[in-house]
Coordinates of C-alpha atoms and ligand atoms in Angstrom, one line a residue:
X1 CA 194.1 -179.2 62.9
X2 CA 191.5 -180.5 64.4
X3 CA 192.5 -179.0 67.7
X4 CA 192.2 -175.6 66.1
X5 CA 188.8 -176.9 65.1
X6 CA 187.9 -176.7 68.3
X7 CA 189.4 -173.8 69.6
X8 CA 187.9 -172.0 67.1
X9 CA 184.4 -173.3 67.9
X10 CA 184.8 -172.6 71.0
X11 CA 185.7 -168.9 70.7
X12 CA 182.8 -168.6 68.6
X13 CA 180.0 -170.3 71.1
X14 CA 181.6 -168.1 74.1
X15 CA 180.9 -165.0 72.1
X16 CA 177.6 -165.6 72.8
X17 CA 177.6 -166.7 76.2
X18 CA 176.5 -163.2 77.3
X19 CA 173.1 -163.3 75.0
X20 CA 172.6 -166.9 76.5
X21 CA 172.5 -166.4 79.6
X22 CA 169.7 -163.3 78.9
X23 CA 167.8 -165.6 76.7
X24 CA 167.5 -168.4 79.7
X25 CA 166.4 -165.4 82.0
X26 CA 163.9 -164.4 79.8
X27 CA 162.9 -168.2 79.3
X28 CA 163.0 -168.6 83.5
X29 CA 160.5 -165.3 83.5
X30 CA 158.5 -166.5 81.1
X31 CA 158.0 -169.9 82.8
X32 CA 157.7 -168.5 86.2
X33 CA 155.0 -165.6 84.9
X34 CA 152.8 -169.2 84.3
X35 CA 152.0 -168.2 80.8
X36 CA 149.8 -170.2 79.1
X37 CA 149.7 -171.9 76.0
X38 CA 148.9 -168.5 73.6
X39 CA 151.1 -166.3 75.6
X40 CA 154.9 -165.5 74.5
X41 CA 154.8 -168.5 72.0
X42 CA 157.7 -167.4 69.9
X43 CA 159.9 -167.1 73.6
X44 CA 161.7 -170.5 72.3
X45 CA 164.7 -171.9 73.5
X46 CA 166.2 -173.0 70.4
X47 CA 167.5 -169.6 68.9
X48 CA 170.3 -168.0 69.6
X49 CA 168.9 -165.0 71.4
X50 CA 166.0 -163.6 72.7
X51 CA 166.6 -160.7 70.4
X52 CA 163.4 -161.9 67.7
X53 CA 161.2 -162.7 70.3
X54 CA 158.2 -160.5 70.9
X55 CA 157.8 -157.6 73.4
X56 CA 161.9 -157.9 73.7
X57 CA 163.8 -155.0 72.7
X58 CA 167.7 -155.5 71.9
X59 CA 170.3 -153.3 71.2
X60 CA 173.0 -153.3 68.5
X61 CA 175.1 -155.8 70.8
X62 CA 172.4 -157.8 71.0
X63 CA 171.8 -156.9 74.5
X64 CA 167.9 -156.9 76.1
X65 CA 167.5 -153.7 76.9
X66 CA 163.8 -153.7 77.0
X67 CA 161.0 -155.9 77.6
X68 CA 157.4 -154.6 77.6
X69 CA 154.4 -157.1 78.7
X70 CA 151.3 -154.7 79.8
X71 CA 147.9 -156.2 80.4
X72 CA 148.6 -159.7 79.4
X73 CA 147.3 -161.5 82.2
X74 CA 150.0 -163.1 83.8
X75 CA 149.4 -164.8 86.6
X76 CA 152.4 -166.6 88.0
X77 CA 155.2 -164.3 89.6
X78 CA 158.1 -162.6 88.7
X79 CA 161.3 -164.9 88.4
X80 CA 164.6 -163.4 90.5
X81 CA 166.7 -164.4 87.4
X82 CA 165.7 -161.1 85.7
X83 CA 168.1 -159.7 87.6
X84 CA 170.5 -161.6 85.2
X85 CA 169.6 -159.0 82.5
X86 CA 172.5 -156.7 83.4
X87 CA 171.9 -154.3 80.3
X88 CA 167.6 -153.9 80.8
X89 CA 166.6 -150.2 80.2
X90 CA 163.1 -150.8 80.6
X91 CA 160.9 -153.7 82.9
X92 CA 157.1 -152.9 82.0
X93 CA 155.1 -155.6 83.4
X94 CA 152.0 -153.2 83.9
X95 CA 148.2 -154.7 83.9
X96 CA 148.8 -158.2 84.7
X97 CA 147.3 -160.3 87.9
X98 CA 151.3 -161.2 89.0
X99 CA 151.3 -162.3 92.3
X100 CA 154.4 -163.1 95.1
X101 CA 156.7 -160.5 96.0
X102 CA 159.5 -158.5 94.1
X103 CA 162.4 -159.8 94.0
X104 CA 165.5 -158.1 95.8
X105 CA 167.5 -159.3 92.6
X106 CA 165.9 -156.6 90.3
X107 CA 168.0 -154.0 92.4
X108 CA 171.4 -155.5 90.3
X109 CA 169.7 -154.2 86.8
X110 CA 172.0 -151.2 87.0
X111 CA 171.0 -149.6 84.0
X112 CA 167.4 -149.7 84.5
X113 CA 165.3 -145.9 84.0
X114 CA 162.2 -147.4 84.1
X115 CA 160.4 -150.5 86.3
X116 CA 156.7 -150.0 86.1
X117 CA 154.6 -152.5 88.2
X118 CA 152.0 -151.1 88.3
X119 CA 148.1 -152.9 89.1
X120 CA 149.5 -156.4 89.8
X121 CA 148.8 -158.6 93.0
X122 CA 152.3 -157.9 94.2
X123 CA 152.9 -158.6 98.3
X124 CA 155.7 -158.5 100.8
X125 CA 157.7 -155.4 101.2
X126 CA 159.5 -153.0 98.0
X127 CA 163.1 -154.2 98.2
X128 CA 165.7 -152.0 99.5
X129 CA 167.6 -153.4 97.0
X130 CA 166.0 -151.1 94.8
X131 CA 168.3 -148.1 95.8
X132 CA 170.9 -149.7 93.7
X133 CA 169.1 -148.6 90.4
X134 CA 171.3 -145.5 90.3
X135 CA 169.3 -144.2 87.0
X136 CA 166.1 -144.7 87.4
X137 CA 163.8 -142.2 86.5
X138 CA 160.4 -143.9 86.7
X139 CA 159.2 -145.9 89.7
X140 CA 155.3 -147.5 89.0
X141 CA 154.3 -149.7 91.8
X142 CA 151.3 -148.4 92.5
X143 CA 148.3 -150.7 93.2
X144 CA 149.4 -153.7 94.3
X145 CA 149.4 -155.0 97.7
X146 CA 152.4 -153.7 98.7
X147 CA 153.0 -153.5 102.6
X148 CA 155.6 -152.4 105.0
X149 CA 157.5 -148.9 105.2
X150 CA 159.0 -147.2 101.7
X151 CA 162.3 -148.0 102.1
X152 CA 165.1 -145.3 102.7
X153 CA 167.4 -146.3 99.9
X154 CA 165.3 -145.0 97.5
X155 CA 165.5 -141.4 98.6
X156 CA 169.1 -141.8 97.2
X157 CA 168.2 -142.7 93.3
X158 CA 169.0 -139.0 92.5
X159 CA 167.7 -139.4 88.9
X160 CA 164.2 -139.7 89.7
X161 CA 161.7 -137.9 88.1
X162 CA 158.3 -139.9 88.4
X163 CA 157.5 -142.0 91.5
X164 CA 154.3 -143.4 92.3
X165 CA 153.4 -146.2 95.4
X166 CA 149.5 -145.0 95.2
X167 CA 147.2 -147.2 96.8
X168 CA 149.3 -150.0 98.4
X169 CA 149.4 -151.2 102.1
X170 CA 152.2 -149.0 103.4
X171 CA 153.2 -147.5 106.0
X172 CA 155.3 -145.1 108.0
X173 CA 157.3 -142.3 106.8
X174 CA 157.9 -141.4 103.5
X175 CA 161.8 -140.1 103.1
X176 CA 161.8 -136.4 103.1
X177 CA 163.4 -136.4 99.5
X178 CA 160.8 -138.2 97.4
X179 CA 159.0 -134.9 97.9
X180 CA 161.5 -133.2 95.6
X181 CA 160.7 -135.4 93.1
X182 CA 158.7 -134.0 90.6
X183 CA 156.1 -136.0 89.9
X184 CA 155.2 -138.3 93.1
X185 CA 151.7 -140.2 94.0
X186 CA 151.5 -142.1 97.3
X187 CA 147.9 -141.6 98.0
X188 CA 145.7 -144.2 99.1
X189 CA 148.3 -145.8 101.8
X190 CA 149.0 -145.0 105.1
X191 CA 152.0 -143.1 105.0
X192 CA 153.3 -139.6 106.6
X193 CA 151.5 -137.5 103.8
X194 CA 148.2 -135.5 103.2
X195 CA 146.1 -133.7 105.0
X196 CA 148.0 -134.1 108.5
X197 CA 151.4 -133.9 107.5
X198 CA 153.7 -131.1 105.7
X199 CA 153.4 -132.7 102.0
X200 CA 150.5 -133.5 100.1
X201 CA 150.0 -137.3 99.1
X202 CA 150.8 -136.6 95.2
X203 CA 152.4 -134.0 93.0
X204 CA 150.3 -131.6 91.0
X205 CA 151.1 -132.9 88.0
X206 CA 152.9 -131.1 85.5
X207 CA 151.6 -133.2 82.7
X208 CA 147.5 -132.8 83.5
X209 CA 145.3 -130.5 82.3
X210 CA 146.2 -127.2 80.8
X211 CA 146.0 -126.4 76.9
X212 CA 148.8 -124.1 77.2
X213 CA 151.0 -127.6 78.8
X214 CA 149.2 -130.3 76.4
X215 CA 149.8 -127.7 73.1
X216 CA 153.8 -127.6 74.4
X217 CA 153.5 -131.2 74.2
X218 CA 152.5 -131.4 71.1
X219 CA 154.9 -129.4 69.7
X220 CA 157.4 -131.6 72.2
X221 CA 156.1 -134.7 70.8
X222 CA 156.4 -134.3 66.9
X223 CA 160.0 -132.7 67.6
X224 CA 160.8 -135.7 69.8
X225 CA 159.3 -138.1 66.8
X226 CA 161.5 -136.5 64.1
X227 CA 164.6 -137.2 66.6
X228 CA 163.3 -140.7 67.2
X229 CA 162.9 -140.9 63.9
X230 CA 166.2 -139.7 62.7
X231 CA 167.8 -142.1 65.7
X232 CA 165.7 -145.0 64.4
X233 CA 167.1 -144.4 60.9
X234 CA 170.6 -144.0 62.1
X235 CA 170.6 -147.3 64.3
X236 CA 169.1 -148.9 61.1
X237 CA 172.3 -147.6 59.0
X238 CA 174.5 -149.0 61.7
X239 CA 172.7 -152.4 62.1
X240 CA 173.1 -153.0 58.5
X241 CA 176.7 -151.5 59.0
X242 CA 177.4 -154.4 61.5
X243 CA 174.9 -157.2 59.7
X244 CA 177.4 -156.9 57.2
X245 CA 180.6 -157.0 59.4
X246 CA 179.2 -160.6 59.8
X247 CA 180.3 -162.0 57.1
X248 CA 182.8 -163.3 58.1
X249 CA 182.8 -167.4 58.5
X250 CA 184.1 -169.5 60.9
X251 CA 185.8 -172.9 59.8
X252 CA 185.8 -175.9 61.9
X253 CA 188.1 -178.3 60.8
X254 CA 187.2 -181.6 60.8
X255 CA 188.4 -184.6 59.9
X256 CA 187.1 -187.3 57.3
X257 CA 187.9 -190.9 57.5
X258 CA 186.9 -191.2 61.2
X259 CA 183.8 -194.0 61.6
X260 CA 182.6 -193.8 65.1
X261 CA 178.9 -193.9 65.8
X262 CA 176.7 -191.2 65.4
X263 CA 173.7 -190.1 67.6
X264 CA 172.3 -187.6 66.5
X265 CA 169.6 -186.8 69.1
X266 CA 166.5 -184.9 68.0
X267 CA 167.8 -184.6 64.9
X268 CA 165.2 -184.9 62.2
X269 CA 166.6 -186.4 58.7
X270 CA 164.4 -184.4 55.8
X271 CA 164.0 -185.3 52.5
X272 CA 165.3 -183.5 49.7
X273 CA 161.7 -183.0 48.5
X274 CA 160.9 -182.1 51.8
X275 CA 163.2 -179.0 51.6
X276 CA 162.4 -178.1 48.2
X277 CA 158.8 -177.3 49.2
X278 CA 159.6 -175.4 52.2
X279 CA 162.1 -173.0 50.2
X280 CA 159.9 -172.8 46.9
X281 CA 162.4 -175.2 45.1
X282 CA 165.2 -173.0 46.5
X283 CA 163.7 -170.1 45.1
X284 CA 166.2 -167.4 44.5
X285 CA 163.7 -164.5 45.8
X286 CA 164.3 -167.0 49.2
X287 CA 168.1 -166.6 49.1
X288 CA 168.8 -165.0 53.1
X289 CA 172.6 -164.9 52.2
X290 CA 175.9 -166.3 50.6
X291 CA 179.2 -167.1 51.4
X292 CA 182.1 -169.6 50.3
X293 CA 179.9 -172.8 51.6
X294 CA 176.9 -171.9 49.4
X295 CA 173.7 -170.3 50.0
X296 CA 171.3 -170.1 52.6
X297 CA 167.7 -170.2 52.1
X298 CA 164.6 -169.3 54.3
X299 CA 161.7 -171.3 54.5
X300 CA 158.7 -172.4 56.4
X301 CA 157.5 -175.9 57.1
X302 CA 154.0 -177.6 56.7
X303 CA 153.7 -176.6 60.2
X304 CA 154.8 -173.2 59.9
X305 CA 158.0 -173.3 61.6
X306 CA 160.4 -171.3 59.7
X307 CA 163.6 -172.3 59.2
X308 CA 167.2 -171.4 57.6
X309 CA 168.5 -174.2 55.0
X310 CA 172.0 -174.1 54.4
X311 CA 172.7 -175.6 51.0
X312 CA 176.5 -176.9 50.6
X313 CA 178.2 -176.4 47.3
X314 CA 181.2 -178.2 46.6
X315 CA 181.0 -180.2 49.7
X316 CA 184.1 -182.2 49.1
X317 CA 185.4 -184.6 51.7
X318 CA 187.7 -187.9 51.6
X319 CA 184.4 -189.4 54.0
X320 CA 181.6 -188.5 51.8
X321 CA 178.4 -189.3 53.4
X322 CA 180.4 -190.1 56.4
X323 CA 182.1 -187.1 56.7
X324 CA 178.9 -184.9 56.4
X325 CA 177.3 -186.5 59.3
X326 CA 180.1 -186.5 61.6
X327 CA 180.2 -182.8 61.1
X328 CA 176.3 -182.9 61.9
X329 CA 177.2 -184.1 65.0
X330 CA 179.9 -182.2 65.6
X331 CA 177.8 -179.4 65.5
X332 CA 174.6 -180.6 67.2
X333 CA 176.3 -181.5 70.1
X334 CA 179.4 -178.5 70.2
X335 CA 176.0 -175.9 70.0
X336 CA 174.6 -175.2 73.3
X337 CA 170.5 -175.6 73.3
X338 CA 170.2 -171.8 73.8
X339 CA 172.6 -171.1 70.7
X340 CA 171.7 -172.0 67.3
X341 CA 170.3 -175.5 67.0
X342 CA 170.5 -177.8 64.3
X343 CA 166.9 -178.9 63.3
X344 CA 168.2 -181.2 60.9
X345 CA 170.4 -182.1 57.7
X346 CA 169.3 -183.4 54.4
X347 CA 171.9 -185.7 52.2
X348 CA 171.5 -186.6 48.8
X349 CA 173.8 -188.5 46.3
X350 CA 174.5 -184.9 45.0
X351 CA 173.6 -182.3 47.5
X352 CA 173.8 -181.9 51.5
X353 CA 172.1 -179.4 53.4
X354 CA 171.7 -178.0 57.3
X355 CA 168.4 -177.0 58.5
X356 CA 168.2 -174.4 61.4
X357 CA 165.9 -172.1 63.0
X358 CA 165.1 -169.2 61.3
X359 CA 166.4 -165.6 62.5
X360 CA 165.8 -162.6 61.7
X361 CA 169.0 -161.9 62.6
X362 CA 170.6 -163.5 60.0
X363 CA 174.6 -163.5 61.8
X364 CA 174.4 -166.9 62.9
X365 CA 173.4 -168.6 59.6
X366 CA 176.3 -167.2 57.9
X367 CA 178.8 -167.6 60.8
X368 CA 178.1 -171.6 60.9
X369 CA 180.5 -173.4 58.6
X370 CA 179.7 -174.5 55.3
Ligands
NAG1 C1 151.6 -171.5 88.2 O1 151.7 -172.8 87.7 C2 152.1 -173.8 88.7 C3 152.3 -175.1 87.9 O2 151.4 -175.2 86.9 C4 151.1 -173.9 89.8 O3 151.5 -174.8 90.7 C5 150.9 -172.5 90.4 O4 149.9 -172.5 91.3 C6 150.6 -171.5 89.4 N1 150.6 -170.2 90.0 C7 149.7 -169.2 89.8 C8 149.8 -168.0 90.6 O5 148.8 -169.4 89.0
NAG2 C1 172.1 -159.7 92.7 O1 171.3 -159.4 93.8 C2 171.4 -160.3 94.9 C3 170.4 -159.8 96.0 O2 170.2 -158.4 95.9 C4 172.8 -160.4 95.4 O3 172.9 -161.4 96.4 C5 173.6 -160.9 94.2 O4 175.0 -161.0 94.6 C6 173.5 -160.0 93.0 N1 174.2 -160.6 91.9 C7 175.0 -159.9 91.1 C8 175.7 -160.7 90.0 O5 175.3 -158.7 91.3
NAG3 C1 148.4 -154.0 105.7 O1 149.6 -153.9 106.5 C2 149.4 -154.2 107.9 C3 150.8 -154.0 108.6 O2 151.6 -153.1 108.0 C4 148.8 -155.5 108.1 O3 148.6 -155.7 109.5 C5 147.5 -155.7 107.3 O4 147.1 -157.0 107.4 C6 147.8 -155.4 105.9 N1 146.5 -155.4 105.2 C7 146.4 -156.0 104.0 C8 145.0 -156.0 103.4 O5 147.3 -156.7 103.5
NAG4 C1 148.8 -146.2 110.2 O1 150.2 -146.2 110.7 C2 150.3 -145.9 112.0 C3 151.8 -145.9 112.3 O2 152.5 -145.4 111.3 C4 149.5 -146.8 112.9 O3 149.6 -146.4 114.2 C5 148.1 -146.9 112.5 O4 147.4 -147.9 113.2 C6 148.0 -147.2 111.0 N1 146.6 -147.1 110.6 C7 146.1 -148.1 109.8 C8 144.6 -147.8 109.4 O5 146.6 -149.1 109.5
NAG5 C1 147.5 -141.2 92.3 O1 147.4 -142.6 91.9 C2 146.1 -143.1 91.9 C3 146.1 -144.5 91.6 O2 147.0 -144.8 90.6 C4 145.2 -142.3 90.9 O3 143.9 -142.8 90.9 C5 145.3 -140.8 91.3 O4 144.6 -140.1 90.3 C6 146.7 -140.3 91.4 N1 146.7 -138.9 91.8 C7 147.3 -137.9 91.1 C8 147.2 -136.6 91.7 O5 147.9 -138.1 90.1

């Protein structure tokens, strides 16, 4: 039995290996960007994906598929591992003071459309790597200090539609192709365009200028936000679709009478009264969910962490007390850091209780054995 414990246990944490792996990306980009004390403070380690964190944009698989950080004065430089991000749609890091170079590793984001760049500190040469990104449409790497020639792969991204390299340092020529792109800007460098040379240095625009173009917008936009719309409502149907799907638990069988020593780590011990505040006395209005283990309750500490407390009903065992905290352990050490992490337990003569993180994506809570 408890051999199928763990097999089971298993399954479940490799499910989530893929999110994981994303999260510690993100978590090696944020560290690497040097942000500060205020910046990205909800980009924790302890949940189970990066999916809740700010400016990070997951799909229904909770795979990042965008992350959006203009203007927020970074200063540090961009970490290699966000190339681990295999399913990133969009990488918008415009308006920051990053410095270093860009890293070759951002040409194996294969289903990138959009990398925008644009008025960092960025040096060293645009990586040829980049001709990888096979559908990208928007290329924004203009004002940095970009220098050396614009490489050749990138005439062969075929789904271009927007490129821009404006006031860099480079130089040489410019691949006959990006001129049949049809929005391009490579002014302000020192590159075969302009005055001297067959193409001009950028586009005319198609989006500048005239009211005849900007009234077509309009009338683009607000049919383009009642699409959006009607996606965003249809995703939302599905989420819930799925959220529900989840439901399902996963038991981990353990056994009681065992007595070895427990170490339990970080693991903070509350006190019943403890919990009681932080869920409003287990306030109904607080209930996150239910399943065959009891109910699970969100709360928020004196501190303002919030957290998920998992309240077990029936909790019968031949170890009692005994039994509880070996599966505590169980669990704190099976759970990788990056997955769901135990904050801490409660035990009472009468009651016994988990305490996670809180998520707003409420899988996990319910998935975790009762
Ligand atoms: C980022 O932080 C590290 C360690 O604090 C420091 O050594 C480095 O100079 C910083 N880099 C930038 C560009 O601020
Ligand atoms: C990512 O890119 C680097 C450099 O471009 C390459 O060496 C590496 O094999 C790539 N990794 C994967 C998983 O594609
Ligand atoms: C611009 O690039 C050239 C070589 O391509 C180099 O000699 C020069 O120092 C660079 N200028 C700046 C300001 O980086
Ligand atoms: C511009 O590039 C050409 C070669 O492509 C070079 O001969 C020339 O010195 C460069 N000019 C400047 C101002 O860097
Ligand atoms: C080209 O880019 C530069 C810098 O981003 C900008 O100032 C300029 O207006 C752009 N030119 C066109 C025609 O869009």
């Amino acid at each position: 039995m408890e051999l199928i414990g763990i097999i089971i246990t298993l399954a479940f944490l490799l499910s989530f290996a893929a999110s994981d792996r994303q999260g510690d990306a993100l978590y090696d980009m944020k560290l690497k960007l040097n942000a500060t004390g205020t910046q990205l403070t909800d980009w924790n380690q302890n949940q189970v994906n990066p999916c809740t964190w700010n400016s990070v944009i997951c799909d229904s698989n909770n795979n990042v598929v965008q992350v959006t950080l203009a203007s927020m004065g970074f200063t540090g430089v961009l970490s290699p591992r966000i190339g681990d991000l295999e399913h990133l749609n969009v990488l918008s890091l415009p308006g920051n003071k990053i410095t270093g170079t860009i890293p070759e590793q951002l040409g194996n984001l294969s289903s990138l459309t959009s990398l925008d760049l644009e008025e960092n500190l960025l040096v060293g040469e645009i990586p040829a790597s980049l001709g990888h990104l096979s559908k990208l449409q928007l290329l924004i790497l203009s004002q940095n200090r970009l220098s050396g020639t614009v490489p050749d792969t990138l005439a062969t991204i075929s789904s271009l539609t927007d490129i821009r390299l404006a006031y860099n340092n480079l130089s040489g020529p410019i691949p006959a192709q990006l001129f049949q792109v049809a929005r391009y800007n490579f002014s302000g460098n020192n590159l075969t365009c302009g005055a001297n040379f067959a193409h001009p240095c950028a586009s005319s625009s198609p989006y500048q200028g005239s009211s005849r173009g900007s009234k077509i917008g309009v009338v683009l936009g607000t049919v383009g936000g009642v699409i959006g719309l009607l996606i965003i409502g249809a995703l939302f149907i599905i989420c819930n679709g799925r959220r529900k799907g989840h439901l399902r638990e996963v038991f981990v069988d353990v056994s009681g009478e065992d007595d070895r020593r427990i170490a339990f780590g970080q693991l903070k011990r509350f006190a019943w009264r403890e919990l009681q505040l932080a869920t409003d006395n287990f306030s109904e209005k607080n209930v996150l969910g239910q399943g065959g283990f009891g109910k699970v309750y969100k709360g928020a500490l004196p501190d303002g962490t919030k957290i998920a407390v998992k309240r077990l009903t029936d909790y019968e065992s031949p170890g009692g007390e005994a039994a509880f905290l070996r599966e505590v352990e169980l669990i704190s050490v099976a759970v990788h850091r990056n997955l769901l992490r135990l904050i801490g337990f409660c035990t009472t003569q009468t009651e016994r209780l988990l305490v996670y993180p809180f998520m707003q994506n409420l899988s996990v809570a319910y998935r975790l054995r009762g």
